Each structure stands twice: as C-alpha cells, then as structure tokens.
Amino acid sequence: MEKEISDPTLTVSGQRGPASHERRIQIIKSAHEHFLQYGYKKTSVADLAKAIGVSSAYIYRFFESKQAIGEAICSVVLGKFVVALHELASSDMSASNRLRKLYITLLDMSLEMFFNERKLHDITIAAVEERWCTTTQYHQTKYEVITKIIQDGRASGEFERKTPLDEVVMAIVETLYPFSHPILLQHPILLEQSEPEVLHQRAIAVSNLVLRSLAP
Amino acid sequence: MEKEISDPTLTVSGQRGPASHERRIQIIKSAHEHFLQYGYKKTSVADLAKAIGVSSAYIYRFFESKQAIGEAICSVVLGKFVVALHELASSDMSASNRLRKLYITLLDMSLEMFFNERKLHDITIAAVEERWCTTTQYHQTKYEVITKIIQDGRASGEFERKTPLDEVVMAIVETLYPFSHPILLQHPILLEQSEPEVLHQRAIAVSNLVLRSLAP
C-alpha cells in the first residue's frame, strides 16, 4: 500500500540566484534574527539591508521582495513539519498508532515553535493570510499523510471501509486544527489559558474519538 | 434524563445603575454603532461620549469602563448563541440529530455574525483575550449542552456508554472550534479561502465522524 508522497522540499517563490550562495544564506539568517527581534511586519527590506550591512539592491539580487525572504524562513520552519509528517507516514507503527502520534507530533512541534520562536508568529500569520506557497504545500502533505495512514489501516483491517475516504480525511484534517493551526495555537492568550498538559489531554481525547470512529 | 442547564442570561461585569434605564440602553446602541464603524480597539470612552453627545462622566454613571460597554454588547451577541444552544438541547429531536444540528447551528450563527457584524470582530477577540465573563459562560453552556445530548443518547441507546463521559465531551468541544471559534472563523482571510458551502461540507463530515465514534 505504498503511496507516492510529495517531495518534502518546499518550493518557495521570489528567490533569485543560486540557492546555496553563501551571501544568500547569510541574508536569511540575519533576516531571521532581525524578524525574531523586531517582528516581520515592522521590518522593511531597507531596515534589513542596514542591519546586515549591505545595500537594498544587494538583497534584491537574491530575493524579489520581503515576502520572498519570509517565505525562505517559513519554508525552513514548515520544512521540519513536512519531514516529521513523512517520517510518521512511513514508520513501522500500526495505522492506529501513527494516527494517534500524528496529533501529539503536530502539537509538540507547534508548541516548540511557539515557545522558541514566538516572534515568528507574524511571519506565520502573514504566510496564512497571503497564502504563500509553502503553507499550501504543508497542507497538501498533511492531506497526503492522513490519506496514506487511513488507506494502510483499511488494508490491514484496522479501520472500517464504508465511509468515503475523502470524507474521512477531510474530517480528520479539521480535528487537527485546534492542535496545529498557527492562528489558533499561537494566539498568545489561548496558550496561556491552556497549559501544554491540558492541550495534550485534549489531543489524546480527540485522537481517541477519531480512532473510535474508524473502528470496523 | 433532564439536566439542569445554566441560566441563559449572561452575567456582565462593570455595569452600573438600573439595567433597563433608557439612557443606558441608548449608550449601548450608540456604542455598538460606533464600534461597528470605527472598531472597538480604536475607540475611547471620550470618543464615545463625544459621538453620543454626552459627557464621559455621564457614561461612567452606567459603565465602569470601555470594557463594561463591550461586555454589554458581547452579551447580546453571545446571548443569541446561548439561547440557540438551549433550544437545541431541549428540542424533540433524537440525540444524534441534535448533535448533527449543533455543528450547523454554530457554523451558521458564526457566519451570520461574521458577515453582518464584521467590525464586531475586535470586540470578540478582546473578549476572548481578556476572558470577559460572557465568554466563560458561553463555553460553559456549550459543555452543558453537549453533555446533555450525550447523556440523552446514552439513555436512549443511540450512543455507546463505555468511554468516560468527560472525555467524549472534551473531544467534541475541540472538534467544534473550526466552525465556531471567533479567532479562527472570523479571521477574514480564512473565510475568504473557504466558501460557506465548503465550511458546511466540512462541518457535516466532522459531525458524521463524531456520530460514527459514538456508535454503540
């Protein structure tokens, strides 16, 4: 039941010049630090150029716009999620256990991102709002991984086969949002209201509910 | 299996003077219109007083703060949700149909609020962020209504009785967020990405999944 899953490398728009150029990577790193400190929305390409000690024109040799730099950073962050999802999909665990682990993995990675890189919040929000291609690919991966797990569980007899596959996958994607959607989860106050342990309890309760719904 | 459900009247903090005072109601109405036009966050009590044609001191005779006015407005909006939830909980429909309708009711009311009162967005967000007591009561009602529906369904034999009731209710509350959480749903771009019909499809898919999980 192997299913082809999209390439984990995220395509990023607005990039120029060789991807591995030393200066290009340096710009991404400096921009990342700058955004962490001052926020994405408040920073212009001119601010960045000044902070890095190059001209704006020089930055434009590598990136079409501020968004292109944001996308490069976002693709690193979301790239980690995509890799983790792929690893989970192709692991040796039963389909039930992979599905259970999907909730905890997404929650833990989201919490880690939130606590360690709180200032990336507005990059993530901008990515969602402006539909950067990186987020589209992340969502596509999520769909593909869930589809694979359900198909495997149907093949192994763990899951029922009556409900249309698309409907099951669509519903499961929705049930993951409270544990992985940047707007919901990274909303600072929501997290402060909910301790990580409580979020874990809820994620487990939802994955149990989903597994009961899949019983043959 | 009748269960006592909390009073639909929402308690609102920071209110002064008689609740039915004509001037008080007029201030709420004017403030509502002013917030719709200019947004909650950008308006001060002094702005409001000027717009209504009274002194700030006069407003403070009825409300302790801007938040107290916001809460009064919010309680009107959320009060509609609370009434609808109560009606649903005590309707004649089977527990399964009530649960199914819960998703559609919350989605439809949220969409209506979103499209008709888009500028109330920041009042709702402020209410969630600052934990106004109105939202706490709304969440409590949601828990109570879901608990009642599950208990009724267990009593009638529609739903399984093995899983702890608390766990089932906790999980169902989570699955409702994508269709009713103001931050997720009212986020303008999210809604633009998702046509109401698509949101309906998803709500139905999730309610079907939840009902499969409840099968005895």
Short mmCIF file of C-alpha atoms in Angstrom, two decimals:
data_model
loop_
_atom_site.label_atom_id
_atom_site.label_comp_id
_atom_site.label_asym_id
_atom_site.label_seq_id
_atom_site.Cartn_x
_atom_site.Cartn_y
_atom_site.Cartn_z
CA MET A 1 0.00 0.00 0.00
CA GLU A 2 2.87 2.43 -0.65
CA LYS A 3 1.62 5.77 -1.86
CA GLU A 4 3.74 8.40 -3.54
CA ILE A 5 4.02 11.43 -1.29
CA SER A 6 5.06 14.87 -2.49
CA ASP A 7 8.69 15.92 -2.26
CA PRO A 8 9.49 17.23 1.23
CA THR A 9 11.45 20.13 -0.26
CA LEU A 10 9.13 23.13 -0.16
CA THR A 11 9.01 25.34 -3.21
CA VAL A 12 9.48 28.97 -2.33
CA SER A 13 8.56 31.86 -4.63
CA GLY A 14 10.54 35.03 -5.37
CA GLN A 15 14.00 33.50 -4.91
CA ARG A 16 16.87 34.62 -7.17
CA GLY A 17 20.42 33.50 -7.78
CA PRO A 18 21.98 30.20 -6.64
CA ALA A 19 20.15 28.66 -3.66
CA SER A 20 23.37 27.74 -1.86
CA HIS A 21 25.09 31.12 -2.31
CA GLU A 22 26.86 31.98 0.96
CA ARG A 23 25.56 35.56 0.98
CA ARG A 24 22.03 34.37 0.32
CA ILE A 25 22.12 32.04 3.32
CA GLN A 26 23.64 34.82 5.42
CA ILE A 27 20.80 37.16 4.47
CA ILE A 28 18.23 34.52 5.50
CA LYS A 29 19.97 34.01 8.86
CA SER A 30 20.30 37.74 9.58
CA ALA A 31 16.73 38.38 8.46
CA HIS A 32 15.54 35.55 10.69
CA GLU A 33 17.26 37.10 13.72
CA HIS A 34 16.03 40.55 12.81
CA PHE A 35 12.42 39.33 12.45
CA LEU A 36 12.70 37.45 15.76
CA GLN A 37 13.73 40.66 17.46
CA TYR A 38 11.60 43.29 15.72
CA GLY A 39 8.81 41.30 14.08
CA TYR A 40 8.17 40.68 10.40
CA LYS A 41 5.52 43.28 9.78
CA LYS A 42 7.51 46.17 11.22
CA THR A 43 10.64 45.44 9.18
CA SER A 44 11.31 46.76 5.66
CA VAL A 45 13.91 45.50 3.18
CA ALA A 46 15.79 48.77 3.80
CA ASP A 47 15.86 48.07 7.59
CA LEU A 48 17.18 44.60 6.89
CA ALA A 49 19.86 45.83 4.50
CA LYS A 50 21.02 48.37 7.08
CA ALA A 51 21.13 45.74 9.84
CA ILE A 52 23.06 43.28 7.68
CA GLY A 53 25.38 45.97 6.35
CA VAL A 54 24.56 45.63 2.66
CA SER A 55 22.52 47.71 0.22
CA SER A 56 18.86 47.00 -0.50
CA ALA A 57 19.89 46.43 -4.12
CA TYR A 58 22.18 43.66 -2.95
CA ILE A 59 19.33 41.93 -1.11
CA TYR A 60 17.16 42.23 -4.23
CA ARG A 61 19.81 40.25 -6.13
CA PHE A 62 18.70 37.24 -4.06
CA PHE A 63 15.09 37.98 -3.16
CA GLU A 64 12.33 39.65 -5.15
CA SER A 65 10.70 41.12 -2.04
CA LYS A 66 10.44 40.96 1.75
CA GLN A 67 7.87 38.20 1.27
CA ALA A 68 10.45 36.11 -0.62
CA ILE A 69 12.75 36.30 2.44
CA GLY A 70 9.81 35.48 4.73
CA GLU A 71 8.95 32.50 2.55
CA ALA A 72 12.53 31.23 2.72
CA ILE A 73 12.40 31.37 6.54
CA CYS A 74 8.91 29.89 6.63
CA SER A 75 9.99 27.02 4.39
CA VAL A 76 12.70 26.11 6.90
CA VAL A 77 10.15 26.05 9.75
CA LEU A 78 7.41 24.24 7.80
CA GLY A 79 10.04 22.01 6.20
CA LYS A 80 10.61 20.47 9.64
CA PHE A 81 6.88 19.72 9.91
CA VAL A 82 6.84 18.20 6.42
CA VAL A 83 9.83 15.98 7.21
CA ALA A 84 8.26 14.84 10.51
CA LEU A 85 4.97 14.06 8.76
CA HIS A 86 6.77 11.99 6.13
CA GLU A 87 8.71 10.07 8.77
CA LEU A 88 5.49 9.34 10.63
CA ALA A 89 3.65 8.22 7.49
CA SER A 90 6.36 5.75 6.54
CA SER A 91 7.16 4.44 10.04
CA ASP A 92 6.64 0.79 11.04
CA MET A 93 3.88 1.52 13.55
CA SER A 94 0.31 0.34 13.03
CA ALA A 95 -2.01 2.81 11.30
CA SER A 96 -3.84 3.39 14.60
CA ASN A 97 -0.63 4.30 16.40
CA ARG A 98 0.56 6.52 13.57
CA LEU A 99 -2.74 8.38 13.65
CA ARG A 100 -2.53 8.74 17.42
CA LYS A 101 1.04 10.01 17.12
CA LEU A 102 0.05 12.50 14.42
CA TYR A 103 -1.88 14.60 16.96
CA ILE A 104 0.91 14.59 19.54
CA THR A 105 3.63 15.27 16.95
CA LEU A 106 1.85 18.28 15.46
CA LEU A 107 1.01 19.63 18.91
CA ASP A 108 4.56 19.22 20.24
CA MET A 109 6.17 20.77 17.18
CA SER A 110 3.69 23.65 17.23
CA LEU A 111 4.31 24.26 20.93
CA GLU A 112 8.06 24.15 20.42
CA MET A 113 7.84 26.61 17.56
CA PHE A 114 5.59 28.79 19.65
CA PHE A 115 7.79 28.85 22.74
CA ASN A 116 11.12 29.08 20.96
CA GLU A 117 10.24 31.35 18.13
CA ARG A 118 7.40 33.40 19.42
CA LYS A 119 8.29 36.35 17.24
CA LEU A 120 7.93 34.25 14.11
CA HIS A 121 4.23 34.44 14.86
CA ASP A 122 3.60 37.28 12.45
CA ILE A 123 5.55 35.55 9.66
CA THR A 124 3.33 32.50 10.07
CA ILE A 125 0.22 34.68 10.13
CA ALA A 126 1.38 36.54 7.01
CA ALA A 127 2.04 33.19 5.34
CA VAL A 128 -1.50 32.01 6.09
CA GLU A 129 -3.12 35.33 5.18
CA GLU A 130 -1.24 35.79 1.95
CA ARG A 131 -1.33 32.11 1.00
CA TRP A 132 2.39 31.67 0.47
CA CYS A 133 3.03 28.52 -1.47
CA THR A 134 4.90 26.99 1.47
CA THR A 135 1.70 26.71 3.52
CA THR A 136 -0.20 25.20 0.60
CA GLN A 137 2.43 22.50 0.33
CA TYR A 138 2.35 21.88 4.07
CA HIS A 139 -1.43 21.38 3.94
CA GLN A 140 -1.05 19.11 0.93
CA THR A 141 1.46 16.99 2.84
CA LYS A 142 -0.93 16.77 5.79
CA TYR A 143 -3.71 15.52 3.48
CA GLU A 144 -1.41 13.01 1.80
CA VAL A 145 -0.07 11.65 5.07
CA ILE A 146 -3.54 11.22 6.58
CA THR A 147 -4.77 9.58 3.37
CA LYS A 148 -1.85 7.12 3.46
CA ILE A 149 -2.45 6.22 7.12
CA ILE A 150 -6.18 5.65 6.52
CA GLN A 151 -5.50 3.57 3.41
CA ASP A 152 -2.95 1.46 5.30
CA GLY A 153 -5.40 0.98 8.19
CA ARG A 154 -8.14 -0.08 5.77
CA ALA A 155 -5.77 -2.52 4.08
CA SER A 156 -4.68 -4.04 7.40
CA GLY A 157 -8.26 -4.34 8.64
CA GLU A 158 -7.75 -1.85 11.47
CA PHE A 159 -10.22 0.67 10.02
CA GLU A 160 -13.71 0.46 8.52
CA ARG A 161 -14.02 0.81 4.73
CA LYS A 162 -17.58 2.01 4.25
CA THR A 163 -17.16 5.77 4.61
CA PRO A 164 -15.77 7.54 1.55
CA LEU A 165 -12.02 8.02 2.04
CA ASP A 166 -12.18 11.73 1.10
CA GLU A 167 -14.81 12.43 3.73
CA VAL A 168 -12.80 10.71 6.46
CA VAL A 169 -9.62 12.59 5.55
CA MET A 170 -11.44 15.94 5.32
CA ALA A 171 -12.92 15.45 8.79
CA ILE A 172 -9.62 14.38 10.36
CA VAL A 173 -7.85 17.46 8.95
CA GLU A 174 -10.45 19.64 10.71
CA THR A 175 -9.98 17.87 14.05
CA LEU A 176 -6.25 18.64 13.91
CA TYR A 177 -6.65 22.42 13.69
CA PRO A 178 -7.01 23.10 17.44
CA PHE A 179 -3.59 21.49 17.93
CA SER A 180 -1.71 22.80 14.93
CA HIS A 181 -3.25 25.89 13.39
CA PRO A 182 -0.86 28.82 13.84
CA ILE A 183 -3.62 31.36 14.32
CA LEU A 184 -5.42 29.35 16.96
CA LEU A 185 -2.45 27.87 18.70
CA GLN A 186 -0.03 30.75 18.52
CA HIS A 187 -2.59 33.18 19.72
CA PRO A 188 -0.68 34.01 22.90
CA ILE A 189 -3.67 34.27 25.21
CA LEU A 190 -5.17 30.99 24.14
CA LEU A 191 -1.97 29.20 25.01
CA GLU A 192 -1.68 30.96 28.33
CA GLN A 193 -5.20 29.81 29.12
CA SER A 194 -4.25 26.25 28.28
CA GLU A 195 -1.24 24.56 29.83
CA PRO A 196 0.62 22.17 27.50
CA GLU A 197 -0.57 19.24 29.64
CA VAL A 198 -4.19 20.25 29.10
CA LEU A 199 -3.58 20.58 25.37
CA HIS A 200 -2.06 17.08 25.39
CA GLN A 201 -5.08 15.68 27.21
CA ARG A 202 -7.36 17.23 24.63
CA ALA A 203 -5.26 15.98 21.72
CA ILE A 204 -5.41 12.45 23.15
CA ALA A 205 -9.18 12.72 23.71
CA VAL A 206 -9.67 13.80 20.08
CA SER A 207 -7.39 11.10 18.66
CA ASN A 208 -9.29 8.51 20.73
CA LEU A 209 -12.57 9.82 19.36
CA VAL A 210 -11.23 9.65 15.80
CA LEU A 211 -9.97 6.09 16.34
CA ARG A 212 -13.37 5.02 17.70
CA SER A 213 -14.96 6.49 14.56
CA LEU A 214 -12.63 4.38 12.40
CA ALA A 215 -13.41 1.07 14.12
CA PRO A 216 -14.50 -1.57 11.57
CA MET B 1 -32.68 12.45 31.59
CA GLU B 2 -33.37 16.16 32.09
CA LYS B 3 -30.30 18.03 33.24
CA GLU B 4 -30.28 21.50 34.75
CA ILE B 5 -28.63 23.94 32.35
CA SER B 6 -27.25 27.32 33.41
CA ASP B 7 -29.42 30.41 33.10
CA PRO B 8 -29.30 31.83 29.55
CA THR B 9 -28.95 35.37 30.91
CA LEU B 10 -25.26 36.23 30.72
CA THR B 11 -23.73 38.00 33.67
CA VAL B 12 -21.81 41.08 32.59
CA SER B 13 -19.24 42.83 34.77
CA GLY B 14 -18.74 46.57 35.34
CA GLN B 15 -22.39 47.57 34.86
CA ARG B 16 -23.87 50.37 36.97
CA GLY B 17 -27.33 51.79 37.53
CA PRO B 18 -30.65 50.21 36.51
CA ALA B 19 -30.24 47.66 33.67
CA SER B 20 -33.32 48.91 31.83
CA HIS B 21 -32.52 52.63 32.09
CA GLU B 22 -33.37 54.27 28.76
CA ARG B 23 -30.09 56.20 28.60
CA ARG B 24 -28.12 53.07 29.40
CA ILE B 25 -29.72 51.19 26.50
CA GLN B 26 -29.13 54.21 24.27
CA ILE B 27 -25.43 54.23 25.17
CA ILE B 28 -25.15 50.52 24.32
CA LYS B 29 -26.84 51.07 20.95
CA SER B 30 -24.72 54.10 20.07
CA ALA B 31 -21.54 52.39 21.24
CA HIS B 32 -22.46 49.34 19.15
CA GLU B 33 -22.84 51.51 16.02
CA HIS B 34 -19.66 53.41 16.80
CA PHE B 35 -17.67 50.20 17.29
CA LEU B 36 -19.12 48.76 14.06
CA GLN B 37 -17.89 51.81 12.19
CA TYR B 38 -14.57 52.57 13.89
CA GLY B 39 -13.66 49.35 15.68
CA TYR B 40 -13.52 48.64 19.38
CA LYS B 41 -9.80 48.99 19.94
CA LYS B 42 -9.52 52.42 18.33
CA THR B 43 -12.38 53.95 20.33
CA SER B 44 -12.01 55.56 23.77
CA VAL B 45 -14.80 56.36 26.23
CA ALA B 46 -14.17 60.06 25.43
CA ASP B 47 -14.70 59.36 21.68
CA LEU B 48 -17.92 57.56 22.51
CA ALA B 49 -19.18 60.33 24.78
CA LYS B 50 -18.48 62.90 22.05
CA ALA B 51 -20.26 60.81 19.40
CA ILE B 52 -23.31 60.25 21.61
CA GLY B 53 -23.36 63.87 22.77
CA VAL B 54 -22.93 63.27 26.49
CA SER B 55 -20.02 63.69 28.91
CA SER B 56 -17.62 60.86 29.72
CA ALA B 57 -18.73 61.22 33.34
CA TYR B 58 -22.30 60.50 32.23
CA ILE B 59 -21.21 57.26 30.55
CA TYR B 60 -19.30 56.29 33.70
CA ARG B 61 -22.59 56.54 35.61
CA PHE B 62 -23.67 53.41 33.72
CA PHE B 63 -20.44 51.64 32.89
CA GLU B 64 -17.23 51.27 34.85
CA SER B 65 -15.05 51.19 31.72
CA LYS B 66 -14.99 50.73 27.95
CA GLN B 67 -14.77 47.00 28.61
CA ALA B 68 -18.05 47.12 30.54
CA ILE B 69 -19.74 48.57 27.43
CA GLY B 70 -18.02 45.96 25.25
CA GLU B 71 -19.22 43.23 27.57
CA ALA B 72 -22.78 44.50 27.38
CA ILE B 73 -22.65 44.33 23.56
CA CYS B 74 -20.89 40.98 23.61
CA SER B 75 -23.52 39.56 25.94
CA VAL B 76 -26.22 40.46 23.44
CA VAL B 77 -24.33 38.65 20.65
CA LEU B 78 -23.33 35.62 22.72
CA GLY B 79 -26.74 35.60 24.38
CA LYS B 80 -28.21 34.63 20.98
CA PHE B 81 -25.81 31.68 20.83
CA VAL B 82 -26.70 30.64 24.37
CA VAL B 83 -30.43 30.76 23.63
CA ALA B 84 -29.98 28.76 20.41
CA LEU B 85 -27.90 26.14 22.24
CA HIS B 86 -30.57 25.81 24.93
CA GLU B 87 -33.31 25.44 22.33
CA LEU B 88 -31.31 22.75 20.57
CA ALA B 89 -30.55 20.85 23.79
CA SER B 90 -34.20 20.70 24.80
CA SER B 91 -35.71 20.04 21.34
CA ASP B 92 -37.63 16.86 20.50
CA MET B 93 -35.07 15.56 18.01
CA SER B 94 -33.04 12.41 18.63
CA ALA B 95 -29.67 12.91 20.31
CA SER B 96 -27.92 12.08 17.01
CA ASN B 97 -29.86 14.72 15.12
CA ARG B 98 -29.33 17.30 17.86
CA LEU B 99 -25.59 16.66 17.74
CA ARG B 100 -25.59 16.91 13.96
CA LYS B 101 -27.53 20.16 14.15
CA LEU B 102 -25.15 21.57 16.77
CA TYR B 103 -22.36 21.85 14.17
CA ILE B 104 -24.57 23.51 11.56
CA THR B 105 -26.21 25.87 14.06
CA LEU B 106 -22.91 27.13 15.45
CA LEU B 107 -21.45 27.49 11.97
CA ASP B 108 -24.48 29.35 10.58
CA MET B 109 -24.70 31.70 13.54
CA SER B 110 -20.96 32.37 13.42
CA LEU B 111 -21.09 33.06 9.68
CA GLU B 112 -24.07 35.37 10.12
CA MET B 113 -22.28 37.26 12.88
CA PHE B 114 -19.19 37.43 10.71
CA PHE B 115 -20.92 38.74 7.60
CA ASN B 116 -23.34 41.09 9.32
CA GLU B 117 -21.17 42.41 12.07
CA ARG B 118 -17.69 42.14 10.73
CA LYS B 119 -16.46 45.08 12.78
CA LEU B 120 -17.51 43.37 15.99
CA HIS B 121 -14.55 41.12 15.29
CA ASP B 122 -12.20 43.01 17.58
CA ILE B 123 -14.75 43.07 20.40
CA THR B 124 -14.98 39.29 20.19
CA ILE B 125 -11.21 38.98 20.09
CA ALA B 126 -10.87 41.31 23.08
CA ALA B 127 -13.48 39.24 24.91
CA VAL B 128 -11.50 36.05 24.29
CA GLU B 129 -8.13 37.62 25.07
CA GLU B 130 -9.24 39.32 28.24
CA ARG B 131 -11.50 36.46 29.36
CA TRP B 132 -14.64 38.52 29.83
CA CYS B 133 -17.09 36.57 31.90
CA THR B 134 -19.57 36.43 28.98
CA THR B 135 -17.29 34.07 27.00
CA THR B 136 -16.71 31.83 30.02
CA GLN B 137 -20.47 31.43 30.37
CA TYR B 138 -20.86 30.74 26.66
CA HIS B 139 -18.24 27.96 26.88
CA GLN B 140 -19.93 26.57 29.97
CA THR B 141 -23.25 26.43 28.10
CA LYS B 142 -21.58 24.62 25.21
CA TYR B 143 -20.19 21.98 27.62
CA GLU B 144 -23.53 21.58 29.35
CA VAL B 145 -25.48 21.24 26.12
CA ILE B 146 -23.09 18.65 24.69
CA THR B 147 -23.14 16.73 27.99
CA LYS B 148 -26.94 16.69 27.94
CA ILE B 149 -27.09 15.46 24.33
CA ILE B 150 -24.56 12.67 25.02
CA GLN B 151 -26.38 11.61 28.21
CA ASP B 152 -29.70 11.53 26.36
CA GLY B 153 -28.15 9.48 23.53
CA ARG B 154 -26.68 7.04 26.05
CA ALA B 155 -30.02 6.72 27.80
CA SER B 156 -31.90 6.08 24.53
CA GLY B 157 -29.30 3.55 23.36
CA GLU B 158 -28.18 5.66 20.41
CA PHE B 159 -24.64 6.11 21.79
CA GLU B 160 -22.07 3.80 23.36
CA ARG B 161 -21.56 4.05 27.14
CA LYS B 162 -18.03 2.71 27.62
CA THR B 163 -15.97 5.87 27.11
CA PRO B 164 -15.89 8.26 30.07
CA LEU B 165 -18.48 10.99 29.51
CA ASP B 166 -15.99 13.78 30.29
CA GLU B 167 -13.55 12.55 27.67
CA VAL B 168 -16.24 12.39 24.98
CA VAL B 169 -17.49 15.89 25.77
CA MET B 170 -13.96 17.34 25.87
CA ALA B 171 -13.17 15.87 22.46
CA ILE B 172 -16.43 17.07 20.88
CA VAL B 173 -15.82 20.63 22.13
CA GLU B 174 -12.46 20.59 20.32
CA THR B 175 -14.00 19.38 17.06
CA LEU B 176 -16.39 22.35 17.11
CA TYR B 177 -13.69 25.03 17.19
CA PRO B 178 -13.03 25.16 13.43
CA PHE B 179 -16.71 26.06 12.95
CA SER B 180 -17.28 28.37 15.85
CA HIS B 181 -14.12 29.86 17.31
CA PRO B 182 -14.16 33.61 16.69
CA ILE B 183 -10.41 33.83 16.14
CA LEU B 184 -10.32 31.01 13.63
CA LEU B 185 -13.58 31.66 11.91
CA GLN B 186 -13.65 35.42 11.88
CA HIS B 187 -10.12 35.64 10.62
CA PRO B 188 -11.12 37.33 7.36
CA ILE B 189 -8.69 35.53 5.10
CA LEU B 190 -9.61 32.10 6.35
CA LEU B 191 -13.21 32.72 5.48
CA GLU B 192 -12.34 34.08 2.07
CA GLN B 193 -10.37 30.93 1.43
CA SER B 194 -13.33 28.83 2.42
CA GLU B 195 -16.74 29.40 0.88
CA PRO B 196 -19.65 28.86 3.28
CA GLU B 197 -20.63 25.73 1.28
CA VAL B 198 -17.18 24.25 1.83
CA LEU B 199 -17.39 25.04 5.54
CA HIS B 200 -20.79 23.31 5.62
CA GLN B 201 -19.37 20.24 3.91
CA ARG B 202 -16.57 20.11 6.47
CA ALA B 203 -18.96 20.58 9.41
CA ILE B 204 -21.10 17.71 8.12
CA ALA B 205 -18.02 15.49 7.61
CA VAL B 206 -16.89 16.18 11.19
CA SER B 207 -20.35 15.59 12.69
CA ASN B 208 -20.57 12.31 10.76
CA LEU B 209 -17.17 11.28 12.12
CA VAL B 210 -18.26 12.16 15.68
CA LEU B 211 -21.50 10.18 15.27
CA ARG B 212 -19.58 7.14 13.99
CA SER B 213 -17.36 7.42 17.09
CA LEU B 214 -20.47 7.35 19.30
CA ALA B 215 -22.00 4.24 17.74
CA PRO B 216 -22.79 1.60 20.41
#
